[in-house]
């Protein structure tokens, strides 16, 4: 009896964890009522449709793909139905807008009036279509790319650099910092930003993490152990000893949670 009890408690805890919905505030840097709402299947469908209409495809690692993966997980956990949508999203909708300037277009994606992705791309856009499905495991590179979109405007600091280095180490399996790699670029950016006063001259997360998958010499599906390592690195180097929605640790953590459904 004494040996059986911990096993039952562990299983019950796991079931309870699986029923916790992924909410907007865990994935994107949003506030207010939206942050506490679970991501629903029809929210993801609306964003996917908006991306396809404006951009011609679902963006790799973009809000629609992340929302679809989260909504799939929430539906499988039984916390939302296939036809459900979030009330604030139903009221205010989702939007994808673009502003074109010579050789570049700026894309902004919003849910219920709050920005969930903002980035710049060469014009015209040449990207491979990608969509997260129940069988697709999110990689560390894709989680980093999600950070570039959800928190791309944030200036890189020491906690970001530490989290990116931890992610690179997990992806490559090597503790050696790769010259010219993501970790080296992030540390250089953090050092530069510490010496610069004006934000417009500081290096942003999107500058480092855009196309992160292509910049990594090796990649792997995100596991819970990967997420814990990245979270620890970001927290240790943050004066508030906390992670923040949309940034590297949060994105890797969400990816790990989603990957539980594909037996990673």
Coordinates of N, CA, C and O in Angstrom, one line a residue, residues 56-128:
X56 N -0.8 34.9 -47.7 CA -0.8 33.8 -48.6 C -0.5 32.5 -48.1 O -0.5 31.5 -48.8
X57 N -0.2 32.4 -46.8 CA 0.2 31.2 -46.1 C 0.2 31.4 -44.6 O 0.2 32.5 -44.1
X58 N 0.2 30.3 -43.9 CA 0.4 30.3 -42.4 C 1.9 30.5 -42.2 O 2.7 29.7 -42.7
X59 N 2.2 31.4 -41.3 CA 3.6 31.8 -41.1 C 4.3 30.7 -40.2 O 3.7 30.3 -39.2
X60 N 5.5 30.3 -40.5 CA 6.3 29.4 -39.7 C 6.6 29.9 -38.4 O 7.1 31.0 -38.2
X61 N 6.1 29.2 -37.3 CA 6.3 29.7 -36.0 C 5.5 30.9 -35.6 O 5.8 31.5 -34.5
X62 N 4.6 31.3 -36.5 CA 3.8 32.5 -36.2 C 2.6 32.3 -35.3 O 2.4 31.2 -34.8
X63 N 1.9 33.4 -35.0 CA 0.8 33.3 -34.1 C -0.3 32.2 -34.4 O -0.8 31.5 -33.6
X64 N -0.6 32.1 -35.7 CA -1.6 31.1 -36.1 C -1.1 29.7 -35.8 O -1.9 28.9 -35.3
X65 N 0.1 29.4 -36.1 CA 0.7 28.0 -35.8 C 0.7 27.8 -34.3 O 0.3 26.7 -33.9
X66 N 1.2 28.8 -33.6 CA 1.2 28.6 -32.1 C -0.2 28.5 -31.5 O -0.4 27.6 -30.6
X67 N -1.1 29.3 -32.0 CA -2.5 29.2 -31.5 C -3.1 27.8 -31.8 O -3.8 27.2 -31.0
X68 N -2.8 27.3 -33.1 CA -3.4 26.1 -33.5 C -2.9 24.9 -32.6 O -3.6 24.1 -32.2
X69 N -1.6 25.0 -32.3 CA -1.0 23.9 -31.4 C -1.6 24.0 -30.0 O -1.9 22.9 -29.4
X70 N -1.7 25.2 -29.5 CA -2.3 25.3 -28.2 C -3.8 24.9 -28.1 O -4.2 24.2 -27.2
X71 N -4.5 25.3 -29.1 CA -5.9 25.0 -29.2 C -6.1 23.5 -29.3 O -7.0 22.9 -28.7
X72 N -5.3 22.8 -30.1 CA -5.3 21.3 -30.2 C -5.1 20.7 -28.9 O -5.8 19.7 -28.5
X73 N -4.1 21.2 -28.2 CA -3.8 20.6 -26.9 C -5.0 20.8 -25.9 O -5.4 19.9 -25.2
X74 N -5.6 22.0 -25.9 CA -6.7 22.3 -25.0 C -7.9 21.5 -25.4 O -8.6 21.0 -24.5
X75 N -8.1 21.3 -26.7 CA -9.3 20.4 -27.1 C -9.1 19.0 -26.6 O -10.0 18.4 -26.1
X76 N -7.9 18.5 -26.8 CA -7.6 17.1 -26.4 C -7.7 16.9 -24.9 O -8.0 15.8 -24.4
X77 N -7.4 18.0 -24.2 CA -7.5 17.9 -22.7 C -8.9 18.1 -22.2 O -9.2 17.9 -21.0
X78 N -9.8 18.4 -23.1 CA -11.2 18.5 -22.8 C -11.6 19.8 -22.2 O -12.7 19.9 -21.6
X79 N -10.8 20.8 -22.2 CA -11.1 22.1 -21.6 C -11.8 23.1 -22.6 O -12.3 24.1 -22.2
X80 N -11.8 22.8 -23.9 CA -12.5 23.5 -24.9 C -13.1 22.6 -25.9 O -12.6 21.4 -26.1
X81 N -14.1 23.0 -26.6 CA -14.7 22.2 -27.6 C -14.2 22.6 -29.0 O -13.7 23.7 -29.2
X82 N -14.4 21.8 -30.0 CA -13.9 22.1 -31.3 C -14.5 23.3 -31.9 O -13.8 24.0 -32.7
X83 N -15.7 23.6 -31.6 CA -16.4 24.8 -32.2 C -16.3 26.0 -31.2 O -16.9 27.1 -31.5
X84 N -15.6 25.9 -30.2 CA -15.5 27.0 -29.2 C -14.6 28.2 -29.7 O -13.6 27.9 -30.4
X85 N -15.0 29.4 -29.3 CA -14.1 30.5 -29.5 C -14.1 31.4 -28.2 O -15.1 31.3 -27.4
X86 N -13.1 32.1 -28.0 CA -13.0 33.0 -26.8 C -14.0 34.2 -27.0 O -14.0 34.8 -28.1
X87 N -14.7 34.5 -25.9 CA -15.7 35.6 -26.1 C -15.1 36.9 -26.5 O -15.6 37.6 -27.4
X88 N -13.9 37.3 -26.0 CA -13.4 38.6 -26.4 C -12.9 38.5 -27.8 O -12.9 39.5 -28.5
X89 N -12.4 37.4 -28.2 CA -12.0 37.2 -29.6 C -13.2 37.2 -30.5 O -13.1 37.8 -31.6
X90 N -14.3 36.6 -30.1 CA -15.5 36.6 -30.9 C -16.0 38.0 -31.1 O -16.5 38.4 -32.2
X91 N -15.9 38.8 -30.0 CA -16.4 40.2 -30.1 C -15.5 41.1 -30.9 O -16.0 41.9 -31.7
X92 N -14.2 41.0 -30.8 CA -13.2 41.9 -31.4 C -12.4 41.4 -32.5 O -11.8 42.1 -33.3
X93 N -12.5 40.0 -32.7 CA -11.8 39.4 -33.8 C -10.3 39.4 -33.8 O -9.7 39.7 -32.8
X94 N -9.7 38.9 -34.9 CA -8.3 38.9 -35.0 C -8.0 39.7 -36.3 O -8.8 39.8 -37.2
X95 N -6.8 40.2 -36.4 CA -6.4 41.0 -37.5 C -4.9 40.7 -37.9 O -4.1 40.4 -37.0
X96 N -4.7 40.7 -39.2 CA -3.3 40.7 -39.7 C -3.2 41.9 -40.7 O -3.9 41.9 -41.7
X97 N -2.3 42.8 -40.4 CA -2.1 43.9 -41.3 C -0.7 44.0 -41.8 O 0.2 43.5 -41.1
X98 N -0.5 44.6 -42.9 CA 0.9 44.8 -43.4 C 1.1 46.2 -43.9 O 0.2 46.9 -44.5
X99 N 2.3 46.8 -43.7 CA 2.7 48.1 -44.2 C 3.9 47.9 -45.1 O 4.9 47.4 -44.6
X100 N 3.8 48.3 -46.4 CA 4.9 48.1 -47.3 C 5.7 49.3 -47.4 O 5.2 50.4 -47.6
X101 N 7.0 49.1 -47.4 CA 8.0 50.2 -47.7 C 8.9 49.5 -48.7 O 8.9 48.3 -48.9
X102 N 9.8 50.3 -49.4 CA 10.6 49.7 -50.4 C 11.4 48.5 -49.9 O 12.2 48.6 -48.9
X103 N 11.3 47.3 -50.5 CA 12.0 46.1 -50.2 C 11.6 45.4 -48.9 O 12.2 44.4 -48.5
X104 N 10.7 46.0 -48.1 CA 10.4 45.4 -46.8 C 8.9 45.6 -46.6 O 8.3 46.6 -47.0
X105 N 8.3 44.7 -45.9 CA 6.9 44.9 -45.4 C 6.9 44.5 -43.9 O 7.5 43.6 -43.5
X106 N 6.1 45.4 -43.2 CA 6.0 45.2 -41.7 C 4.6 44.6 -41.5 O 3.6 45.1 -41.9
X107 N 4.6 43.5 -40.7 CA 3.4 42.7 -40.5 C 3.1 42.8 -39.0 O 3.9 42.6 -38.1
X108 N 1.8 43.1 -38.7 CA 1.3 43.1 -37.3 C 0.1 42.2 -37.2 O -0.8 42.3 -38.0
X109 N 0.2 41.3 -36.2 CA -0.9 40.4 -36.0 C -1.5 40.6 -34.6 O -0.7 40.7 -33.6
X110 N -2.8 40.7 -34.5 CA -3.5 41.0 -33.2 C -4.6 40.1 -32.9 O -5.3 39.6 -33.8
X111 N -4.9 39.9 -31.6 CA -6.0 39.2 -31.2 C -6.8 40.1 -30.2 O -6.2 40.6 -29.2
X112 N -8.1 40.3 -30.5 CA -8.9 41.2 -29.6 C -8.2 42.5 -29.4 O -8.3 43.1 -28.3
X113 N -7.6 43.1 -30.4 CA -7.0 44.4 -30.3 C -5.6 44.4 -29.7 O -5.0 45.5 -29.6
X114 N -5.1 43.3 -29.2 CA -3.8 43.3 -28.6 C -2.8 42.6 -29.6 O -3.1 41.5 -30.1
X115 N -1.6 43.2 -29.7 CA -0.6 42.6 -30.7 C 0.0 41.3 -30.1 O 0.5 41.3 -29.0
X116 N 0.0 40.3 -31.0 CA 0.6 39.0 -30.6 C 1.8 38.6 -31.5 O 2.5 37.7 -31.2
X117 N 2.0 39.4 -32.5 CA 3.1 39.2 -33.4 C 3.4 40.4 -34.2 O 2.5 41.0 -34.8
X118 N 4.7 40.8 -34.3 CA 5.0 42.0 -35.1 C 6.5 41.8 -35.6 O 7.4 41.6 -34.9
X119 N 6.6 41.9 -36.9 CA 7.9 41.6 -37.5 C 8.0 42.1 -38.9 O 7.0 42.6 -39.5
X120 N 9.2 42.2 -39.5 CA 9.5 42.7 -40.8 C 10.0 41.5 -41.7 O 10.7 40.6 -41.2
X121 N 9.6 41.6 -42.9 CA 10.1 40.6 -43.9 C 10.5 41.2 -45.2 O 10.0 42.3 -45.5
X122 N 11.4 40.6 -45.9 CA 11.8 41.1 -47.2 C 10.5 41.1 -48.1 O 9.6 40.2 -47.9
X123 N 10.4 41.9 -49.1 CA 9.3 42.0 -50.0 C 9.8 41.7 -51.4 O 10.6 42.4 -51.9
X124 N 9.3 40.7 -52.1 CA 8.2 39.8 -51.7 C 8.7 38.7 -50.7 O 9.9 38.4 -50.6
X125 N 7.7 38.1 -50.1 CA 8.0 37.0 -49.1 C 8.1 35.7 -49.7 O 7.3 35.3 -50.5
X126 N 9.2 35.0 -49.4 CA 9.4 33.7 -49.9 C 9.7 32.8 -48.7 O 10.8 32.7 -48.2
X127 N 8.6 32.1 -48.3 CA 8.7 31.2 -47.1 C 8.0 29.9 -47.3 O 7.0 29.9 -48.1
X128 N 8.4 28.9 -46.6 CA 7.8 27.6 -46.7 C 6.6 27.6 -45.8 O 6.7 28.0 -44.6

